Amino acid sequence: MYKVVLFDLDGTLTDSREGICKSVQYALVKMGRPAPELADLECFIGPPLKTSFREFYNITGEEADRAVTFYRERYSDVGKYENVPYEGIAEMLCALKEAGYILAVASSKPELFVEDILKHFGLYDYFHYVAGSDMEGKRGEKEDVIEEVFRRMKLDEENRKKYAVMVGDRHFDINGAKYFGLDSIGVTYGFCNDGELEEAGATYVVDTVAQLQELLLSKKADV
């Protein structure tokens, strides 16, 4: 049974497809690369940004740093607001908080952007803790961000495994949970590929926000 829920942001709380993909497209054009269709850039949603530029476009080293800088030129002013919470998210967060859950966000996105997005859409006050990477790319991996959440909570290893669960839409979230021995809930309404969450070993997989809310409320620890 759980009393702490860690949420991914992109593809779990909000549909961030437009802002991320358009900002990647902008960065690639600034780098002198062809502009792919937006649908071809959804692979950038979830992983750390530099990792995606390296893996999908073979952009490495200082060139990867330039690509991230160009991405943020657009994303910091426009892209982060080309975004929308999934239907029922605010109601679910309200219900979970009222039930006594401790809620946190653990995102590989820079923490400044995470906070701006949550505040813009009226979701920030539902969370006790919000953690992301920094603008230099530190804490960029999901494991690093989860660890930072636990550090701020002062939650020891025994209670992490006993009471915490990670919710996300990609295998990065599931693998991050497994790294700490946590249960995980995969959500298919985000950006996962078919079978990705099951293959990664998610403890549970749900298809809708309503199913996620029902599952979490049914698993609330009585402490």
Coordinates of C-alpha atoms in Angstrom, one line a residue:
M1 CA 0.0 0.0 0.0
Y2 CA 1.2 3.5 -0.8
K3 CA 1.3 7.0 0.7
V4 CA 3.8 8.7 -1.6
V5 CA 3.2 9.2 -5.3
L6 CA 5.8 10.4 -7.7
F7 CA 4.5 11.6 -11.1
D8 CA 6.3 12.1 -14.4
L9 CA 5.2 15.3 -16.1
D10 CA 5.2 15.0 -19.9
G11 CA 2.8 12.4 -21.1
T12 CA 1.6 11.7 -17.6
L13 CA 0.2 14.9 -16.2
T14 CA 0.2 17.0 -19.4
D15 CA 0.1 16.5 -23.1
S16 CA 3.3 18.4 -24.1
R17 CA 3.6 17.1 -27.6
E18 CA 3.2 20.4 -29.5
G19 CA 5.6 22.5 -27.5
I20 CA 8.4 19.9 -27.3
C21 CA 8.2 18.8 -30.9
K22 CA 8.0 22.3 -32.3
S23 CA 11.0 23.4 -30.2
V24 CA 13.1 20.4 -31.3
Q25 CA 12.2 21.3 -34.9
Y26 CA 13.3 24.9 -34.3
A27 CA 16.6 23.7 -32.8
L28 CA 17.3 21.3 -35.7
V29 CA 16.7 24.1 -38.3
K30 CA 19.0 26.4 -36.4
M31 CA 21.6 23.7 -36.5
G32 CA 21.3 23.5 -40.3
R33 CA 19.4 20.2 -40.3
P34 CA 16.3 19.4 -42.3
A35 CA 13.0 20.1 -40.4
P36 CA 11.3 16.7 -39.8
E37 CA 7.5 16.4 -39.4
L38 CA 6.4 17.0 -35.8
A39 CA 5.1 13.4 -35.5
D40 CA 8.6 12.2 -36.2
L41 CA 9.9 14.1 -33.2
E42 CA 7.7 12.5 -30.5
C43 CA 10.7 10.3 -29.6
F44 CA 12.1 13.4 -27.8
I45 CA 9.3 13.3 -25.3
G46 CA 10.5 11.6 -22.1
P47 CA 14.3 11.1 -22.4
P48 CA 16.8 13.8 -21.4
L49 CA 17.2 16.2 -24.2
K50 CA 20.9 15.8 -24.9
T51 CA 20.4 12.0 -24.9
S52 CA 17.7 12.4 -27.6
F53 CA 19.8 14.7 -29.8
R54 CA 22.7 12.2 -29.6
E55 CA 20.7 9.0 -30.2
F56 CA 18.3 10.2 -32.9
Y57 CA 20.4 12.8 -34.8
N58 CA 24.0 11.9 -33.9
I59 CA 24.5 15.3 -32.4
T60 CA 27.2 15.1 -29.7
G61 CA 29.6 17.2 -27.6
E62 CA 29.5 20.9 -28.0
E63 CA 27.0 20.6 -30.9
A64 CA 24.5 18.9 -28.5
D65 CA 24.9 21.8 -26.1
R66 CA 24.2 24.2 -28.9
A67 CA 21.1 22.2 -29.9
V68 CA 19.8 22.3 -26.3
T69 CA 20.4 26.1 -26.2
F70 CA 18.5 26.6 -29.4
Y71 CA 15.7 24.3 -28.2
R72 CA 15.3 26.4 -25.0
E73 CA 15.3 29.7 -27.0
R74 CA 11.8 28.7 -28.2
Y75 CA 10.7 26.4 -25.4
S76 CA 11.3 28.9 -22.5
D77 CA 9.1 31.6 -24.1
V78 CA 6.5 29.7 -26.1
G79 CA 6.9 25.9 -26.1
K80 CA 6.3 25.2 -22.4
Y81 CA 2.8 26.7 -22.8
E82 CA 1.9 24.7 -25.9
N83 CA 0.8 22.1 -23.5
V84 CA -2.4 21.0 -21.8
P85 CA -3.2 18.9 -18.7
Y86 CA -4.9 15.6 -19.6
E87 CA -8.7 15.5 -18.8
G88 CA -9.3 14.7 -15.2
I89 CA -5.8 15.3 -13.9
A90 CA -6.7 18.2 -11.6
E91 CA -9.7 16.3 -10.2
M92 CA -7.5 13.3 -9.6
L93 CA -4.8 15.2 -7.9
C94 CA -7.3 16.9 -5.6
A95 CA -8.8 13.5 -4.7
L96 CA -5.4 12.0 -3.9
K97 CA -4.3 15.0 -1.8
E98 CA -7.6 14.9 0.1
A99 CA -7.1 11.2 0.7
G100 CA -3.8 12.0 2.5
Y101 CA -1.3 11.2 -0.2
I102 CA 2.1 13.0 -0.4
L103 CA 2.4 14.0 -4.0
A104 CA 5.6 14.8 -6.0
V105 CA 6.7 15.5 -9.5
A106 CA 9.9 13.8 -10.7
S107 CA 10.7 15.0 -14.2
S108 CA 13.8 15.0 -16.4
K109 CA 12.8 18.5 -17.6
P110 CA 14.6 21.4 -16.0
E111 CA 12.9 22.2 -12.7
L112 CA 12.3 25.8 -13.6
F113 CA 10.2 24.8 -16.6
V114 CA 8.4 22.1 -14.5
E115 CA 7.4 24.7 -11.9
D116 CA 6.3 27.3 -14.6
I117 CA 4.1 24.7 -16.3
L118 CA 2.4 23.5 -13.1
K119 CA 1.7 27.0 -12.0
H120 CA 0.4 28.1 -15.4
F121 CA -2.1 25.3 -15.4
G122 CA -3.1 25.6 -11.7
L123 CA -1.6 22.2 -10.7
Y124 CA 1.4 23.4 -8.6
D125 CA -0.4 23.6 -5.2
Y126 CA -1.4 19.9 -5.4
F127 CA 2.2 18.9 -4.9
H128 CA 4.3 18.8 -1.8
Y129 CA 7.6 18.4 -3.8
V130 CA 8.6 19.3 -7.4
A131 CA 12.0 18.1 -8.7
G132 CA 13.6 18.2 -12.1
S133 CA 17.0 18.6 -13.7
D134 CA 18.9 21.8 -13.6
M135 CA 19.7 24.0 -16.6
E136 CA 23.2 22.5 -16.9
G137 CA 21.7 19.0 -17.3
K138 CA 22.6 17.7 -13.9
R139 CA 20.0 15.4 -12.4
G140 CA 19.1 14.6 -16.0
E141 CA 18.4 10.9 -15.6
K142 CA 15.2 9.7 -14.0
E143 CA 17.0 8.0 -11.2
D144 CA 18.7 11.2 -10.3
V145 CA 15.4 13.1 -10.1
I146 CA 13.7 10.4 -8.0
E147 CA 16.7 10.4 -5.6
E148 CA 16.4 14.2 -5.3
V149 CA 12.7 13.9 -4.4
F150 CA 13.5 11.4 -1.7
R151 CA 16.3 13.6 -0.4
R152 CA 14.0 16.5 0.0
M153 CA 11.3 14.4 1.6
K154 CA 14.0 12.9 4.0
L155 CA 12.5 9.5 3.1
D156 CA 14.8 6.6 4.0
E157 CA 15.3 3.5 1.9
E158 CA 13.0 1.2 3.8
N159 CA 10.1 3.6 3.6
R160 CA 10.7 4.4 0.0
K161 CA 10.3 0.8 -1.0
K162 CA 7.3 0.3 1.4
Y163 CA 5.2 3.3 0.6
A164 CA 6.3 5.1 -2.6
V165 CA 5.1 4.5 -6.2
M166 CA 6.2 6.0 -9.5
V167 CA 3.7 7.0 -12.2
G168 CA 4.9 7.5 -15.8
D169 CA 4.3 6.9 -19.5
R170 CA 7.7 5.7 -20.6
H171 CA 10.1 2.9 -19.8
F172 CA 12.5 5.6 -18.3
D173 CA 9.9 6.1 -15.5
I174 CA 9.5 2.3 -14.9
N175 CA 13.3 1.8 -14.9
G176 CA 13.8 4.7 -12.5
A177 CA 11.4 3.1 -10.1
K178 CA 13.0 -0.3 -10.4
Y179 CA 16.4 1.2 -9.6
F180 CA 15.1 2.1 -6.2
G181 CA 13.0 -1.0 -5.7
L182 CA 9.7 0.9 -6.1
D183 CA 6.4 -0.2 -7.5
S184 CA 5.4 1.6 -10.7
I185 CA 2.3 2.5 -12.6
G186 CA 2.5 2.9 -16.4
V187 CA 0.0 5.0 -18.1
T188 CA -0.7 4.2 -21.8
Y189 CA -2.5 7.5 -22.6
G190 CA 0.9 9.3 -22.8
F191 CA 3.7 8.7 -25.3
C192 CA 4.7 5.0 -24.8
N193 CA 5.0 2.6 -27.6
D194 CA 2.8 -0.5 -27.7
G195 CA 3.9 -3.0 -25.0
E196 CA 6.7 -0.7 -23.8
L197 CA 5.4 -0.4 -20.2
E198 CA 4.7 -4.1 -19.8
E199 CA 8.1 -5.0 -21.3
A200 CA 9.8 -2.6 -18.8
G201 CA 8.1 -4.4 -16.0
A202 CA 5.6 -1.9 -14.7
T203 CA 3.8 -3.2 -11.6
Y204 CA 0.5 -1.9 -13.0
V205 CA -0.6 -0.5 -16.4
V206 CA -3.7 1.7 -16.8
D207 CA -5.2 3.3 -19.9
T208 CA -7.0 6.4 -18.5
V209 CA -6.7 9.0 -15.8
A210 CA -9.9 7.7 -14.2
Q211 CA -8.3 4.2 -13.9
L212 CA -5.2 5.7 -12.4
Q213 CA -7.2 7.6 -9.8
E214 CA -9.2 4.5 -8.9
L215 CA -6.1 2.3 -8.6
L216 CA -4.3 4.8 -6.4
L217 CA -7.2 5.4 -4.1
S218 CA -7.6 1.6 -3.7
K219 CA -4.0 1.2 -2.8
K220 CA -3.8 4.0 -0.2
A221 CA -2.0 3.0 3.0
D222 CA -3.9 3.4 6.2
V223 CA -1.1 5.2 8.0

